[in-house]
Amino acid sequence: MTPAARVHAAIELLDQISTGRPAEQVLTTWGRTSRYAGSKDRAAVRDLVFDALRCWRSAAVTGGGESGRARMLGVVRLRGEDPDAIFTGQGHAPAALSDAERGAGRAPEGNEALDLPDWLATRFRDSLGEVADETAQALRSRADVFLRVNPKRGTVSQAIARLAEDGIVAASHPLSPTALRVTDGARAIARSDAYLSGAVELQDAASQAVVDALPLVPGLSVLDYCAGGGGKALAMAARLGDSRVDAHDAAPQRMADLPARADRAGVNIRIVQKPRGPYDLVFCDVPCSGSGAWRRAPEGKWRLTQARLSELCVIQAEILDQAARLVSPGGCLAYATCSVLGEENAEQVSAFLARAPARRIEMQRQFLPSDGGDGFFVAVFRLGDVTKPQLCREIPGRLTCS
């Protein structure tokens, strides 16, 4: 496919996404049905689609419309490229621009230029103050690719050397002692010996730093209460030596690959459907807006509503209260989000402490893209008023304890 043909394909995919279809679903279907598109073509089209999603609002303003064609025209203009070199109408390129299209569009202003819905921009400024605009701008660009070095399978320098053998260039990153930033060859990671042998895992540097902040030492009993795919459970287990991490999630199917990944990494993880305490440490990486990771999942920015954000905050508070009952007296409860919004982070911390004065905060930190990774938040509580462990059961939409 030519560069112009890739843009034409992206236009059609954006039109499908704008109807409400999930981007990943649209891209997967297109990749399976477009036999003419090689792996490099599929990757390039995916990059174009995600570039448009990151700049969904500013691209529409710059391109003069909300169709896939207008937004891709906007992306081309935002990049400073010549639209007439792409919109030629020749071969599989998009049709040539009309006079109306050439005259349409303007420079985005204010929240348009930040690619934030107006209601969300207010939350950003309330949460982040003087760094709000800088953070919003950072979320408009592609994220770096990071790897986590598994100390059970070798050192950082050994991992770098093994990756280089497969043409992957990586270097240490200061945000975490196990973090590697990949600067070349990222698309070869999944086929590399270092990855297949469990020496490295894909994981954002700030996500690794969240685990670094936890009070983990061998011998502790640890529960990952909202394990999801299990990335942080794997990172915790690697720090615990031969000690086991229990992993739980309200949607167990998310953990389907975790046993195989744990075996590959040489760590001890047990999946538990109904966790029973007490645990020395319970870690809750709760459902959230995902606002700190919108470089990787930009669609979430435009799907999020005020009502959904309020619902998420209620769920987060419920999870904290439920997980606290699984912590041994004097043990730790850790709370994390991939969000930069105060109501999901510092405000949740304050509310949780207010509900039981005997609890105390050990540490909290907000990571921002300016630190080098995604936006994450982590807080660690010491609990002195934990009641006896309770059995948690799943009911539609949430977890409850009885």
Coordinates of N, CA and C in Angstrom, one line a residue, residues 207-314:
S207 N 3.8 2.5 35.4 CA 3.1 1.3 36.0 C 4.1 0.5 36.8
Q208 N 5.4 0.4 36.3 CA 6.4 -0.3 37.1 C 6.8 0.5 38.4
A209 N 6.8 1.8 38.3 CA 7.1 2.6 39.4 C 6.0 2.5 40.5
V210 N 4.8 2.3 40.1 CA 3.7 2.1 41.1 C 4.0 0.8 41.9
V211 N 4.5 -0.3 41.3 CA 4.8 -1.5 42.0 C 6.1 -1.2 42.9
D212 N 7.0 -0.4 42.4 CA 8.2 -0.1 43.1 C 7.9 0.6 44.5
A213 N 6.7 1.3 44.5 CA 6.3 2.1 45.6 C 5.7 1.2 46.7
L214 N 5.4 0.0 46.4 CA 4.7 -0.9 47.4 C 5.7 -1.5 48.4
P215 N 5.3 -1.7 49.6 CA 6.2 -2.3 50.6 C 6.2 -3.8 50.5
L216 N 6.9 -4.3 49.5 CA 7.0 -5.7 49.2 C 8.3 -6.3 49.7
V217 N 8.2 -7.3 50.5 CA 9.4 -8.1 50.9 C 9.0 -9.6 50.9
P218 N 10.0 -10.5 50.6 CA 9.6 -11.9 50.6 C 9.0 -12.3 51.9
G219 N 8.0 -13.2 51.8 CA 7.4 -13.7 52.9 C 6.0 -13.1 53.2
L220 N 5.7 -11.9 52.6 CA 4.4 -11.3 52.8 C 3.4 -12.1 52.1
S221 N 2.1 -12.1 52.6 CA 1.0 -12.6 51.9 C 0.4 -11.4 51.1
V222 N 0.2 -11.6 49.8 CA -0.2 -10.4 48.9 C -1.3 -10.8 48.1
L223 N -2.3 -9.9 47.9 CA -3.4 -10.1 47.0 C -3.5 -9.0 46.0
D224 N -3.5 -9.3 44.8 CA -3.8 -8.3 43.7 C -5.3 -8.4 43.5
Y225 N -6.1 -7.5 44.0 CA -7.5 -7.6 44.1 C -8.2 -7.3 42.8
C226 N -7.6 -6.4 41.9 CA -8.2 -6.1 40.6 C -7.1 -6.3 39.6
A227 N -6.8 -7.6 39.4 CA -5.6 -8.0 38.7 C -5.7 -7.7 37.2
G228 N -6.9 -7.7 36.6 CA -6.9 -7.5 35.1 C -6.1 -8.5 34.4
G229 N -5.3 -8.0 33.5 CA -4.4 -8.9 32.7 C -3.3 -9.5 33.5
G230 N -3.0 -8.9 34.7 CA -2.0 -9.5 35.5 C -0.6 -8.8 35.5
G231 N -0.4 -7.7 34.8 CA 0.9 -7.2 34.6 C 1.6 -6.8 36.0
K232 N 0.8 -6.2 36.8 CA 1.3 -5.7 38.1 C 1.5 -6.9 39.1
A233 N 0.6 -7.9 38.9 CA 0.8 -9.1 39.7 C 2.1 -9.8 39.4
L234 N 2.4 -9.9 38.1 CA 3.7 -10.4 37.7 C 4.9 -9.6 38.3
A235 N 4.8 -8.3 38.2 CA 5.8 -7.5 38.7 C 6.0 -7.6 40.2
M236 N 4.9 -7.7 41.0 CA 5.0 -7.9 42.4 C 5.6 -9.3 42.7
A237 N 5.2 -10.3 42.0 CA 5.7 -11.7 42.3 C 7.2 -11.7 42.0
A238 N 7.7 -11.0 41.0 CA 9.1 -11.0 40.7 C 9.9 -10.4 41.9
R239 N 9.3 -9.5 42.6 CA 10.0 -8.9 43.8 C 9.9 -9.7 45.0
L240 N 9.0 -10.7 45.0 CA 8.8 -11.4 46.3 C 9.5 -12.8 46.3
G241 N 10.4 -13.0 45.4 CA 11.2 -14.2 45.4 C 10.3 -15.4 45.1
D242 N 10.3 -16.4 46.0 CA 9.5 -17.6 45.9 C 8.1 -17.4 46.5
S243 N 7.9 -16.3 47.2 CA 6.5 -16.1 47.8 C 5.5 -15.9 46.7
R244 N 4.2 -16.2 47.1 CA 3.1 -16.3 46.2 C 2.3 -15.0 46.2
V245 N 1.8 -14.6 45.0 CA 0.8 -13.5 44.9 C -0.5 -14.2 44.5
D246 N -1.5 -13.8 45.2 CA -2.9 -14.2 44.8 C -3.5 -13.2 43.9
A247 N -4.1 -13.6 42.9 CA -4.7 -12.7 41.9 C -6.2 -12.9 41.8
H248 N -6.9 -11.8 41.8 CA -8.4 -11.9 41.7 C -8.9 -10.7 40.8
D249 N -10.0 -11.0 40.1 CA -10.6 -9.9 39.3 C -12.1 -10.2 39.2
A250 N -12.9 -9.2 39.3 CA -14.3 -9.4 39.2 C -14.8 -9.9 37.8
A251 N -13.9 -9.8 36.8 CA -14.1 -10.4 35.5 C -13.0 -11.4 35.3
P252 N -13.1 -12.7 35.8 CA -12.0 -13.6 35.7 C -11.4 -13.9 34.4
Q253 N -12.2 -13.7 33.3 CA -11.7 -13.9 31.9 C -10.5 -13.0 31.6
R254 N -10.4 -11.9 32.3 CA -9.3 -11.0 32.0 C -8.0 -11.7 32.4
M255 N -8.0 -12.6 33.3 CA -6.8 -13.3 33.8 C -6.5 -14.6 33.1
A256 N -7.2 -14.8 31.9 CA -7.0 -16.1 31.3 C -5.6 -16.4 30.9
D257 N -4.8 -15.5 30.5 CA -3.4 -15.7 30.1 C -2.4 -15.7 31.3
L258 N -2.9 -15.3 32.4 CA -2.0 -15.1 33.5 C -1.2 -16.3 34.0
P259 N -1.8 -17.5 34.1 CA -1.0 -18.7 34.5 C 0.1 -19.0 33.5
A260 N -0.1 -18.9 32.2 CA 1.0 -19.1 31.3 C 2.1 -18.0 31.4
R261 N 1.7 -16.8 31.6 CA 2.6 -15.7 31.7 C 3.5 -15.9 33.0
A262 N 2.8 -16.3 34.0 CA 3.5 -16.5 35.3 C 4.5 -17.7 35.1
D263 N 4.1 -18.7 34.5 CA 5.1 -19.9 34.2 C 6.3 -19.4 33.4
R264 N 6.0 -18.6 32.4 CA 7.1 -18.1 31.5 C 8.0 -17.3 32.3
A265 N 7.5 -16.5 33.3 CA 8.3 -15.6 34.0 C 9.0 -16.2 35.2
G266 N 8.5 -17.5 35.6 CA 9.1 -18.2 36.7 C 8.7 -17.6 38.0
V267 N 7.5 -17.1 38.1 CA 7.0 -16.6 39.4 C 5.7 -17.3 39.9
N268 N 5.4 -17.2 41.1 CA 4.4 -17.9 41.8 C 3.1 -17.1 41.9
I269 N 2.1 -17.4 41.1 CA 0.8 -16.6 41.2 C -0.3 -17.6 41.2
R270 N -1.2 -17.4 42.1 CA -2.4 -18.3 42.2 C -3.7 -17.4 42.0
I271 N -4.5 -17.9 41.1 CA -5.8 -17.2 40.8 C -6.8 -17.6 41.8
V272 N -7.5 -16.7 42.5 CA -8.5 -16.9 43.5 C -9.8 -16.3 43.1
Q273 N -10.8 -17.0 43.1 CA -12.1 -16.5 42.7 C -12.8 -15.8 43.8
K274 N -12.6 -16.3 45.1 CA -13.2 -15.8 46.3 C -12.2 -15.5 47.3
P275 N -11.5 -14.4 47.3 CA -10.4 -14.2 48.2 C -10.8 -14.1 49.6
R276 N -10.0 -14.8 50.5 CA -10.2 -14.8 51.9 C -9.0 -14.2 52.5
G277 N -9.1 -13.3 53.5 CA -8.0 -12.7 54.1 C -7.6 -13.6 55.4
P278 N -6.7 -13.1 56.2 CA -6.1 -11.8 56.0 C -4.9 -11.8 55.1
Y279 N -4.6 -10.7 54.5 CA -3.3 -10.5 53.7 C -2.5 -9.4 54.3
D280 N -1.2 -9.5 54.2 CA -0.4 -8.4 54.7 C -0.5 -7.2 53.8
L281 N -0.7 -7.4 52.5 CA -0.8 -6.3 51.5 C -1.9 -6.7 50.5
V282 N -2.9 -5.8 50.3 CA -3.9 -5.9 49.3 C -3.7 -4.7 48.4
F283 N -3.5 -5.0 47.1 CA -3.3 -4.0 46.1 C -4.5 -3.9 45.2
C284 N -5.0 -2.7 45.0 CA -6.2 -2.4 44.2 C -5.9 -1.5 43.1
D285 N -5.7 -2.0 41.9 CA -5.6 -1.1 40.7 C -7.0 -1.0 40.1
V286 N -7.7 0.0 40.5 CA -9.2 0.0 40.4 C -9.6 0.5 39.0
P287 N -10.8 0.1 38.6 CA -11.4 0.7 37.3 C -11.4 2.2 37.4
C288 N -11.0 2.8 36.3 CA -10.9 4.3 36.4 C -11.2 4.9 35.0
S289 N -11.0 6.2 34.9 CA -11.2 6.9 33.6 C -10.2 6.5 32.6
G290 N -9.0 6.1 33.0 CA -7.9 5.8 32.1 C -7.3 7.1 31.6
S291 N -7.5 8.2 32.2 CA -7.1 9.5 31.7 C -5.6 9.6 31.6
G292 N -4.9 8.9 32.4 CA -3.4 9.0 32.3 C -2.8 8.2 31.2
A293 N -3.6 7.3 30.6 CA -3.1 6.4 29.5 C -3.8 6.7 28.2
W294 N -4.3 7.9 28.0 CA -5.1 8.1 26.8 C -4.2 8.2 25.6
R295 N -2.8 8.3 25.7 CA -2.0 8.2 24.6 C -2.1 6.8 24.0
R296 N -2.3 5.8 24.8 CA -2.4 4.4 24.4 C -3.8 4.0 24.0
A297 N -4.8 4.5 24.8 CA -6.2 4.2 24.5 C -7.0 5.5 24.4
P298 N -6.7 6.2 23.3 CA -7.3 7.6 23.2 C -8.8 7.6 23.0
E299 N -9.4 6.4 22.6 CA -10.8 6.4 22.4 C -11.6 6.6 23.7
G300 N -11.0 6.2 24.8 CA -11.6 6.4 26.1 C -11.9 7.8 26.5
K301 N -11.1 8.8 25.9 CA -11.3 10.2 26.2 C -12.6 10.7 25.7
W302 N -13.0 10.2 24.5 CA -14.2 10.6 23.9 C -15.4 9.8 24.2
R303 N -15.2 8.6 24.8 CA -16.3 7.8 25.3 C -16.7 8.2 26.7
L304 N -15.8 8.8 27.5 CA -16.1 9.1 28.9 C -17.1 10.2 29.0
T305 N -18.1 10.0 29.9 CA -19.1 11.0 30.2 C -19.0 11.4 31.7
Q306 N -19.6 12.5 32.0 CA -19.7 12.9 33.4 C -20.4 11.8 34.3
A307 N -21.4 11.2 33.7 CA -22.2 10.2 34.5 C -21.3 9.0 34.7
R308 N -20.5 8.6 33.7 CA -19.6 7.4 33.9 C -18.5 7.7 34.9
L309 N -18.0 8.9 34.8 CA -16.9 9.3 35.8 C -17.5 9.2 37.2
S310 N -18.7 9.7 37.4 CA -19.3 9.6 38.8 C -19.5 8.2 39.2
E311 N -19.9 7.4 38.3 CA -20.1 5.9 38.6 C -18.8 5.3 38.9
L312 N -17.8 5.6 38.2 CA -16.5 5.0 38.5 C -16.0 5.4 39.9
C313 N -16.2 6.6 40.3 CA -15.8 7.1 41.6 C -16.5 6.3 42.7
V314 N -17.8 6.0 42.5 CA -18.5 5.2 43.5 C -18.0 3.8 43.6

